[in-house]
Coordinates of C-alpha atoms and ligand atoms in Angstrom, one line a residue:
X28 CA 83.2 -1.8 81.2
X29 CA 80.0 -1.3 79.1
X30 CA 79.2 -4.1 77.1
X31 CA 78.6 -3.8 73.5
X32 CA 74.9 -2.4 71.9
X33 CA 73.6 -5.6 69.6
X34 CA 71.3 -4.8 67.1
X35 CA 68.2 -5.9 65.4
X36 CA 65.3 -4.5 63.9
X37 CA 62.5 -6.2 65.8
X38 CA 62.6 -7.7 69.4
X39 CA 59.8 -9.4 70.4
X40 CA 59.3 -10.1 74.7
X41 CA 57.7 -13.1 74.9
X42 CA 58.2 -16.3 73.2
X43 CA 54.3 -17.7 73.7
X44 CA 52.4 -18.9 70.8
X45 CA 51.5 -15.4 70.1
X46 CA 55.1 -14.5 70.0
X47 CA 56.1 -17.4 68.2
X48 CA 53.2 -16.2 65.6
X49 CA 54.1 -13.1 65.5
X50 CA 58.4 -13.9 64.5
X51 CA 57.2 -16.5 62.0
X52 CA 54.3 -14.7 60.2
X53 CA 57.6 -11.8 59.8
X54 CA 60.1 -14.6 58.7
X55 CA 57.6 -15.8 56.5
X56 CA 57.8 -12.3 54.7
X57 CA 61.4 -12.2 55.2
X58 CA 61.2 -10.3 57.7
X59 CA 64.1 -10.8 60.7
X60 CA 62.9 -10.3 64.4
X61 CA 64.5 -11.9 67.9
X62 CA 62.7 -13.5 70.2
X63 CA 63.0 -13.3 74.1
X64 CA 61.8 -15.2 76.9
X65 CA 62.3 -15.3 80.8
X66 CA 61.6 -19.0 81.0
X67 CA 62.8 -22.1 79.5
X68 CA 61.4 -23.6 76.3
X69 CA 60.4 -26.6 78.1
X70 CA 57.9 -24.4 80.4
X71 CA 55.5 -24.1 77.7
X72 CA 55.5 -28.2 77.5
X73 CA 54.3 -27.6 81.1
X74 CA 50.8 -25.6 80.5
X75 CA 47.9 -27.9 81.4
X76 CA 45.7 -25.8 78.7
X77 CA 43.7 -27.1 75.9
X78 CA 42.9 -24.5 73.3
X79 CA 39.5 -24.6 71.3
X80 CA 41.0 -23.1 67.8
X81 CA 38.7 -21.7 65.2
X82 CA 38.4 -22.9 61.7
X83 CA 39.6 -19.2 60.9
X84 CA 43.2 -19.6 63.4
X85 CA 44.1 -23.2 61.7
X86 CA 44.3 -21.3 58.4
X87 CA 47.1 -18.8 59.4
X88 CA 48.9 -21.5 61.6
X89 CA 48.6 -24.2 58.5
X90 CA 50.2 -21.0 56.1
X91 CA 53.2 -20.9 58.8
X92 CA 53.4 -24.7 58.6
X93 CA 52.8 -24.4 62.4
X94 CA 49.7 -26.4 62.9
X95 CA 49.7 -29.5 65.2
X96 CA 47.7 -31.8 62.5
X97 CA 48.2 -34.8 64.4
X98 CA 47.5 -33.3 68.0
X99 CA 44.0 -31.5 66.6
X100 CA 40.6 -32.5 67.4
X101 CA 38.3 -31.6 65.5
X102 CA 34.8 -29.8 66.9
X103 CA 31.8 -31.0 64.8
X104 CA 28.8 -30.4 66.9
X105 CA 28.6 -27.5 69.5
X106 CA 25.9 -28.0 72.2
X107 CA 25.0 -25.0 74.0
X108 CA 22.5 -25.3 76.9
X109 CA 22.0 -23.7 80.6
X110 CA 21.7 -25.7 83.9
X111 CA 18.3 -25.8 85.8
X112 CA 16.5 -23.7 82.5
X113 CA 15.2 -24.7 79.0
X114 CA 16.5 -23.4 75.8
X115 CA 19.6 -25.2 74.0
X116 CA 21.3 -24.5 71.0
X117 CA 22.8 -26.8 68.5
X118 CA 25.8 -25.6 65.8
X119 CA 26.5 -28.2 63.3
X120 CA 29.6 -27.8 60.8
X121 CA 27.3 -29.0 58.0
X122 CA 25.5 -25.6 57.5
X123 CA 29.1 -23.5 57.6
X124 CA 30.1 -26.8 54.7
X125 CA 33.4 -26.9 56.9
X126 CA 35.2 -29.7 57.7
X127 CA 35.5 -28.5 61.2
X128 CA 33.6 -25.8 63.4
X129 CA 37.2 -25.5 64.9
X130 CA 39.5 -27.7 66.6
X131 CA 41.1 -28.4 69.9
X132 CA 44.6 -28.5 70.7
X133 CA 47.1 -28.5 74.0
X134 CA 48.7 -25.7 74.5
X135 CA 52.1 -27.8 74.7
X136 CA 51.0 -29.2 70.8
X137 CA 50.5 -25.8 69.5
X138 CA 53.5 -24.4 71.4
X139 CA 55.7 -26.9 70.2
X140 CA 54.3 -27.1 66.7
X141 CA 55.2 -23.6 66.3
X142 CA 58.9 -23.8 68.2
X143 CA 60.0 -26.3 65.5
X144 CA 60.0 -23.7 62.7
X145 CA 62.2 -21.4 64.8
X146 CA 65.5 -20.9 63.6
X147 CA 68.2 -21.9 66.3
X148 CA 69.2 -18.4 67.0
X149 CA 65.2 -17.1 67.1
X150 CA 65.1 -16.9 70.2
X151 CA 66.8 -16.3 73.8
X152 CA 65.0 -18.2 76.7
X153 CA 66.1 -17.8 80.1
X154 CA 66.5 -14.3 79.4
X155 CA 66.2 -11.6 82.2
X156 CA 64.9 -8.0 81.3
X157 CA 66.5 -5.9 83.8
X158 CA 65.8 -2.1 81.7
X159 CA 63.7 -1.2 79.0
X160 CA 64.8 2.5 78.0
X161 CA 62.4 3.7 74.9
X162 CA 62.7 6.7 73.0
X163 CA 61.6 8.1 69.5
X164 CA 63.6 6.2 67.0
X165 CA 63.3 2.6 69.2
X166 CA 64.2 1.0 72.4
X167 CA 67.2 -0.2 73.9
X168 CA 66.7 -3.2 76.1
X169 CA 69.2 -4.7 78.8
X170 CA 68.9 -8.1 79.7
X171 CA 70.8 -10.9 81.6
X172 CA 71.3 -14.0 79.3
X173 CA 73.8 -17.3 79.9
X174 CA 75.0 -15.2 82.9
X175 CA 76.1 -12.3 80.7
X176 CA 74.6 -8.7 80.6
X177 CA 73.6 -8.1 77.4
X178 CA 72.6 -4.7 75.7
X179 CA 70.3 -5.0 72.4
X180 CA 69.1 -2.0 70.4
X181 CA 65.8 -2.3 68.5
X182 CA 63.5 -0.2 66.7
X183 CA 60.4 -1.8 67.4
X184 CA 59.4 -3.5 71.1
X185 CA 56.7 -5.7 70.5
X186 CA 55.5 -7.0 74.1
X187 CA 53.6 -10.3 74.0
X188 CA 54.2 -11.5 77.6
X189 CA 51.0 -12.7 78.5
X190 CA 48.7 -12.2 81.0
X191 CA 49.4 -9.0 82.7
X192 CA 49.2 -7.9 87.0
X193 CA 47.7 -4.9 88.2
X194 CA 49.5 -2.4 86.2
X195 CA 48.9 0.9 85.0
X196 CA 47.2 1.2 81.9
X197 CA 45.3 -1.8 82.3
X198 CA 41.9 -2.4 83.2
X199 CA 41.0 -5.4 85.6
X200 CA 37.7 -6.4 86.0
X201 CA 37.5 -9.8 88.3
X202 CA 34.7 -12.5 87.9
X203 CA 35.3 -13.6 91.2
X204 CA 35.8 -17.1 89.3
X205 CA 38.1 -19.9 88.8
X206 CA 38.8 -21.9 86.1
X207 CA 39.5 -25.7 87.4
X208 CA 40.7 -27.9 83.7
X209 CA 41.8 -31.1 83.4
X210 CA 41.2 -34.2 81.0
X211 CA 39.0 -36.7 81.7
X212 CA 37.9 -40.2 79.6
X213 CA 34.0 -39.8 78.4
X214 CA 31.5 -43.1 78.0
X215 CA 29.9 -42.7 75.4
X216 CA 33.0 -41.3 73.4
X217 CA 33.2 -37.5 72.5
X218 CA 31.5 -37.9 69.1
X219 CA 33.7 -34.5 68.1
X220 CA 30.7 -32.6 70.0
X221 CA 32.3 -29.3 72.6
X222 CA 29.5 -28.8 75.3
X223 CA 29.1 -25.3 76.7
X224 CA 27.1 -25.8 79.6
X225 CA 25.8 -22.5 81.5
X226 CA 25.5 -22.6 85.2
X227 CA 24.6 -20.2 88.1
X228 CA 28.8 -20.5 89.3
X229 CA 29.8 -20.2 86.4
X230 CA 30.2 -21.4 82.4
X231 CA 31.8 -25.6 82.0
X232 CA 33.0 -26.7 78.8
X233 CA 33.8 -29.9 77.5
X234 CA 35.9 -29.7 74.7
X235 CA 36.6 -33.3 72.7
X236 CA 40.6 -33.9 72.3
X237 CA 41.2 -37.2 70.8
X238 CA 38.9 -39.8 73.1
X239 CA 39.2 -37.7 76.2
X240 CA 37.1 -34.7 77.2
X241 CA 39.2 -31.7 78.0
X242 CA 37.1 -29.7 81.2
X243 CA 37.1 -26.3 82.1
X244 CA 34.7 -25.8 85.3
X245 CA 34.3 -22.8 86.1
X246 CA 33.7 -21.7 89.9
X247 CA 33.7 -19.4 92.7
X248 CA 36.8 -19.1 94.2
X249 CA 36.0 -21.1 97.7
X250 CA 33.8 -23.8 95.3
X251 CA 37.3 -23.9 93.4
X252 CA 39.5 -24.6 96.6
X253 CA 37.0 -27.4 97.5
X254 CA 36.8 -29.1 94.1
X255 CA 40.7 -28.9 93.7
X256 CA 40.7 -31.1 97.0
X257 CA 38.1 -33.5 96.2
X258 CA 39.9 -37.0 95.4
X259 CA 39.2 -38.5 91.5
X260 CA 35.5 -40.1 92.5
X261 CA 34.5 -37.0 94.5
X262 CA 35.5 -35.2 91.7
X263 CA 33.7 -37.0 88.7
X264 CA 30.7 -36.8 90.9
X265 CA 31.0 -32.9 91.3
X266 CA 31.5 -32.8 87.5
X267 CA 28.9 -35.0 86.6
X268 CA 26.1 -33.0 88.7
X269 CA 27.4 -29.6 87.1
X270 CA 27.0 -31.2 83.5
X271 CA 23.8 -32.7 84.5
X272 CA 23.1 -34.7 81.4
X273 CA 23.9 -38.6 81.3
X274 CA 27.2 -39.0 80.4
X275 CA 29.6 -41.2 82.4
X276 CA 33.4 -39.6 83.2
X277 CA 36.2 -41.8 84.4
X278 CA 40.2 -41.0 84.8
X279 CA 40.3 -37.2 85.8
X280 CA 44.2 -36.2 85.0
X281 CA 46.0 -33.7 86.6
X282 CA 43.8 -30.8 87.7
X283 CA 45.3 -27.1 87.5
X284 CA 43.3 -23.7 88.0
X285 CA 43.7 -20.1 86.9
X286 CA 41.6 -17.6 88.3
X287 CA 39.7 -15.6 86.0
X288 CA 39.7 -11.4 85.1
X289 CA 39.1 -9.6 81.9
X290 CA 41.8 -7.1 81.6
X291 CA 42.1 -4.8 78.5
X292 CA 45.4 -2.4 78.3
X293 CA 44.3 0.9 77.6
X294 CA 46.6 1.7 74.9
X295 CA 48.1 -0.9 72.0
X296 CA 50.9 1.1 71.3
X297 CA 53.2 4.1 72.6
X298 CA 56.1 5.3 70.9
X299 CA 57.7 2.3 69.5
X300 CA 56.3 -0.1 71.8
X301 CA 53.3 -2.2 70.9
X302 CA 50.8 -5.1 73.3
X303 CA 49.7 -8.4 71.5
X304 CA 47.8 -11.2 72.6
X305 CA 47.0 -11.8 76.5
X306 CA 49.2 -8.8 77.5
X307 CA 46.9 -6.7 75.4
X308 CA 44.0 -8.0 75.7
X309 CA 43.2 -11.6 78.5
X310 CA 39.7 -12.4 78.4
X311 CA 37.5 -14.8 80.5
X312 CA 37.7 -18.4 78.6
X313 CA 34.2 -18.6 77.7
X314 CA 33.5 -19.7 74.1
X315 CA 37.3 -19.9 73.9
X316 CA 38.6 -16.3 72.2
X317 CA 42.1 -15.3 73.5
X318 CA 44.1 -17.4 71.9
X319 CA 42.2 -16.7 68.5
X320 CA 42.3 -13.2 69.1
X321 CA 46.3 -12.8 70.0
X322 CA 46.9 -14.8 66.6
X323 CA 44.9 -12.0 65.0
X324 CA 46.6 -9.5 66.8
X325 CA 50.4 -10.8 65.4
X326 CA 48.8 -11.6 61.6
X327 CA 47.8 -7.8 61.2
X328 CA 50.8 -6.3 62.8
X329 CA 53.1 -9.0 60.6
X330 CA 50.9 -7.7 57.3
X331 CA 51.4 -3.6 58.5
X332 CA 54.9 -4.5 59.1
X333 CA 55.7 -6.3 55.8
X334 CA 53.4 -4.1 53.9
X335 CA 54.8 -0.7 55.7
X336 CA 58.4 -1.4 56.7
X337 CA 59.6 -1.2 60.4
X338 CA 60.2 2.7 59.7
X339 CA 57.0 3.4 58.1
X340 CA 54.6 1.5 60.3
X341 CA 52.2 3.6 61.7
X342 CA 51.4 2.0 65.3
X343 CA 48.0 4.1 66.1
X344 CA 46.7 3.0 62.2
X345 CA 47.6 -1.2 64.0
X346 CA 45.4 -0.2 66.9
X347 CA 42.6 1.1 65.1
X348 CA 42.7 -2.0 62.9
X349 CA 42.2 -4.3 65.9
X350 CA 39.7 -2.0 67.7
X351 CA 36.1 -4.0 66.5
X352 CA 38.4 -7.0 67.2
X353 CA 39.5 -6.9 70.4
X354 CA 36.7 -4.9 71.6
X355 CA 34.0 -7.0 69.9
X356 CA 35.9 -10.8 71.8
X357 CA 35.5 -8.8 75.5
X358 CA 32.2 -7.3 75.3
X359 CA 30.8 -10.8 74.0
X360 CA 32.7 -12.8 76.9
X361 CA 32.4 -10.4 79.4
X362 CA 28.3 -9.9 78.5
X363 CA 28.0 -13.9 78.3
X364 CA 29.6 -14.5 81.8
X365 CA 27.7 -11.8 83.4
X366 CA 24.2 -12.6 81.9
X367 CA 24.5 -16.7 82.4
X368 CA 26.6 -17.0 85.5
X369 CA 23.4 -16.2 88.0
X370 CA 20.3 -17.8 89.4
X371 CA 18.2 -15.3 89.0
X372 CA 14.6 -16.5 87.5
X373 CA 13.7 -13.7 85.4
X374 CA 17.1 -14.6 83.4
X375 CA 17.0 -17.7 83.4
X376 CA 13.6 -17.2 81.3
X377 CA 15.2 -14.7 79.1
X378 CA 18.6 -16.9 78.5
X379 CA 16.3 -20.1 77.8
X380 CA 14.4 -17.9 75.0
X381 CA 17.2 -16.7 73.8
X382 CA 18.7 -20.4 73.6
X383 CA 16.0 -21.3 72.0
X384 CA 15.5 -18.1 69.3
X385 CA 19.2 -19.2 68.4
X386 CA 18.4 -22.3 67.6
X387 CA 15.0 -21.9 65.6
X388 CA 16.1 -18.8 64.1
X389 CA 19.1 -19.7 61.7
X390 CA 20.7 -16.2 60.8
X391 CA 21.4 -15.6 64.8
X392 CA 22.7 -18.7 65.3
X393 CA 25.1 -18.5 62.0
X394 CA 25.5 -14.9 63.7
X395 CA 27.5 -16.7 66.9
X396 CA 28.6 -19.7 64.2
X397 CA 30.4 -17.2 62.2
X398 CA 31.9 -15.5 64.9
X399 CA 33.6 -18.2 66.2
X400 CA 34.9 -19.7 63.0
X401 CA 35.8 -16.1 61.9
X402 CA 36.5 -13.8 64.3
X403 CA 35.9 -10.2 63.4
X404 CA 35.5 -10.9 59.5
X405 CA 32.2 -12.0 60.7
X406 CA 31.4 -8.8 61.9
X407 CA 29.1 -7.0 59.6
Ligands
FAD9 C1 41.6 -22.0 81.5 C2 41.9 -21.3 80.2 C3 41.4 -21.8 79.0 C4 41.6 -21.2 77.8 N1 41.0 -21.7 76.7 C5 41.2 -21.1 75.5 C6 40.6 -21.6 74.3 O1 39.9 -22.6 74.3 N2 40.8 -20.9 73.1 C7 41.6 -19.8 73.0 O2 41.8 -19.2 72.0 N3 42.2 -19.3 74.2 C8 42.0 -19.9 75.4 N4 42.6 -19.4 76.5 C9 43.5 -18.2 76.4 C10 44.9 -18.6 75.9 O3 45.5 -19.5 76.7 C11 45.8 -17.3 75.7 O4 45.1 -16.4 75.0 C12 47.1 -17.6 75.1 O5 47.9 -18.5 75.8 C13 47.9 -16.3 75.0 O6 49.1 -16.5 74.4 P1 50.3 -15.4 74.6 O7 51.4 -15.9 73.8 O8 49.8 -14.0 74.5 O9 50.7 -15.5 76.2 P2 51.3 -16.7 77.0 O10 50.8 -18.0 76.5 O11 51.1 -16.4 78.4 O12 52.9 -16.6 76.7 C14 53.6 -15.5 77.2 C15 55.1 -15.8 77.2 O13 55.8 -14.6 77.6 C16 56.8 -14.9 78.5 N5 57.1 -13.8 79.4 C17 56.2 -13.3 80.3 N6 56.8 -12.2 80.9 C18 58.1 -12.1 80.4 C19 59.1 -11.2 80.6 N7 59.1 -10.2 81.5 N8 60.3 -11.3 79.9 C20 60.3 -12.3 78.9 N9 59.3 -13.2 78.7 C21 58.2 -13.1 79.4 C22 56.2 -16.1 79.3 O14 57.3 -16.9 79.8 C23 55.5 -16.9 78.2 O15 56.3 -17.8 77.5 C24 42.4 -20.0 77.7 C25 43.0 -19.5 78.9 C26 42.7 -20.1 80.1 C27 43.3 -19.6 81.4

């Protein structure tokens, strides 16, 4: 028997923050769209991740009523320095006259800040795509749901799955690094300060949430393996002599890694498919982008769609729109990561005067500032 064709206007794979964004910023405009995910709701109260926000993302999430208040730290003082060199730089919120240069959330906060202005039928979870078939008015998309094989007709797929594998259409370029996080308790306190410590294996940041810091140490891969089996003293000693500066750590939590890879798809849209957020663009964690960038993806497609209709958007027009975006967040990781994450002398010399140009010459350093509270408006 073939089951019966549901319909709706906007289905949206992927029911991450960006695809939480994405349905709300629409519903906000009164706009309807469905939601679908593979994995239960309670796997995103499960990701270890702490997300530095910037002043810039807290606006659109406070305008869907979806910002975490309560859960956000918030970043007053940004130190950025290199191991073994000389050169540091200094961002203080007082010359942007912000309350915060950004803030810094878990991802479960966010995530769950977000689910609790869904509507109870926003979105399916534990849903299985089995087909996708596409064509020029739409897709149809046939998926596995509460046991039952369910057929729903749409005339816009918008993908925001996340991180993507080694697919066609996307290209991987692998840092040959790790990201090891976890939370640990700082003496002195944080004093709202994020740290972004360079070092030959590989960027560590600090980032304050409430009195803990939140770590992400960067590392080889086989420097990862060992420093994932170190036991809690071993490993505030290992974290300690990366940071280098005196500051005590106690009470590591949990540790978790991802290894990391820039991988940019090719192509935003084709037919009436479009990529958002990770699965369009994941980017090495440095100076803390992705996150910021998917929410910009789903604002601008949410304003093209309310502005143009889901008939009349034009997809390529979307794409262009994010281009100095998207392209502007990978060239500045990718160009920070590969230019800091070295011993190399002659660089290290160069890095330290840049450091240190940065921080005597104000318009370069509101240059970065800006970029990082912004995003692309900053761009000139
Ligand atoms: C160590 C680390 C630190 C980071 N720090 C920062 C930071 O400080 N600031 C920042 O802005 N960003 C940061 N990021 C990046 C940030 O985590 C991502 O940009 C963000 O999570 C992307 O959100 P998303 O919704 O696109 O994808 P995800 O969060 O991955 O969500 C994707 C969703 O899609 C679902 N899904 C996947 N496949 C399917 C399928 N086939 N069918 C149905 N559902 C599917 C998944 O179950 C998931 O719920 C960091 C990343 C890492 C690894």
């Amino acid at each position: 028997m073939t089951e019966a064709v549901e319909n709706v206007d906007i289905l949206i794979v992927g029911a991450g923050p960006v695809g939480m964004t994405l349905h709300l910023a629409l519903a906000a405009g009164g706009q309807q769209s469905l939601l679908v995910d593979r994995r239960p709701p309670a796997a995103l109260q499960a990701d270890p991740r702490a997300l530095a926000l910037s002043h810039g993302a807290r606006e659109l999430l406070e305008q869907l009523g979806g910002w975490p208040t309560r859960a956000a730290t918030p970043i007053e003082t940004i130190h950025v320095s290199q191991k073994g060199g000389f050169g540091r730089t200094l961002i203080d919120r007082s010359d942007y006259k912000l309350p915060a240069l950004g803030y810094v959330v878990r991802y479960r906060d966010l995530a769950a800040a977000l689910a609790a202005r869904l509507a109870d039928d926003a979105r399916l979870t534990e849903a299985e795509i089995i087909d996708i078939t596409a064509d020029s008015d739409g897709a149809t998309v046939a998926l596995r749901h509460a046991g039952k094989l369910r057929r729903i007709r749409c005339r816009l797929l918008v993908h925001a799955e996340g991180t993507p594998g080694d697919e066609a259409g996307v290209t991987v370029s692998d840092y040959v690094q790790h990201a090891v996080i976890c939370e640990v308790t700082p003496t002195p306190g944080n004093a709202r300060r994020a740290w972004e410590r360079f070092t030959p294996d590989g960027p560590l940041a600090l980032l304050p949430l409430g009195d803990e810091y939140s770590i992400v140490f960067t590392l080889p891969p086989a420097k990862a393996d060992a420093v994932m089996a170190l036991d809690d003293d071993a490993f505030v000693a290992a974290l300690s002599a990366q940071f280098g500066r005196s500051m005590r750590f106690a009470k590591p939590g949990k540790r978790s890694r991802f290894p990391l890879a820039l991988r940019l798809r090719d192509q935003l849209h084709r037919g009436r498919e479009v990529w958002i957020g990770n699965t369009a663009q994941t980017l090495h964690p440095v100076s803390g982008q992705g996150f910021n960038l998917g929410l910009r993806d789903a604002w601008q497609l949410a304003d093209q769609l309310l502005k143009d209709g889901v008939a009349g958007i034009d997809l390529a027009a979307y794409a262009a729109s994010r281009r100095l975006d998207r392209e502007g967040g990978a060239f500045f990781t990718d160009k920070v990561v590969k230019a800091f994450s070295n011993d190399c002398a002659p660089l290290r010399l160069a890095r330290g005067l840049g450091l240190l140009a940065l921080d005597v010459f104000p318009p370069a350093r509101h240059f970065v500032a800006k970029r990082m509270i912004w995003g692309a408006r900053a761009w000139p």
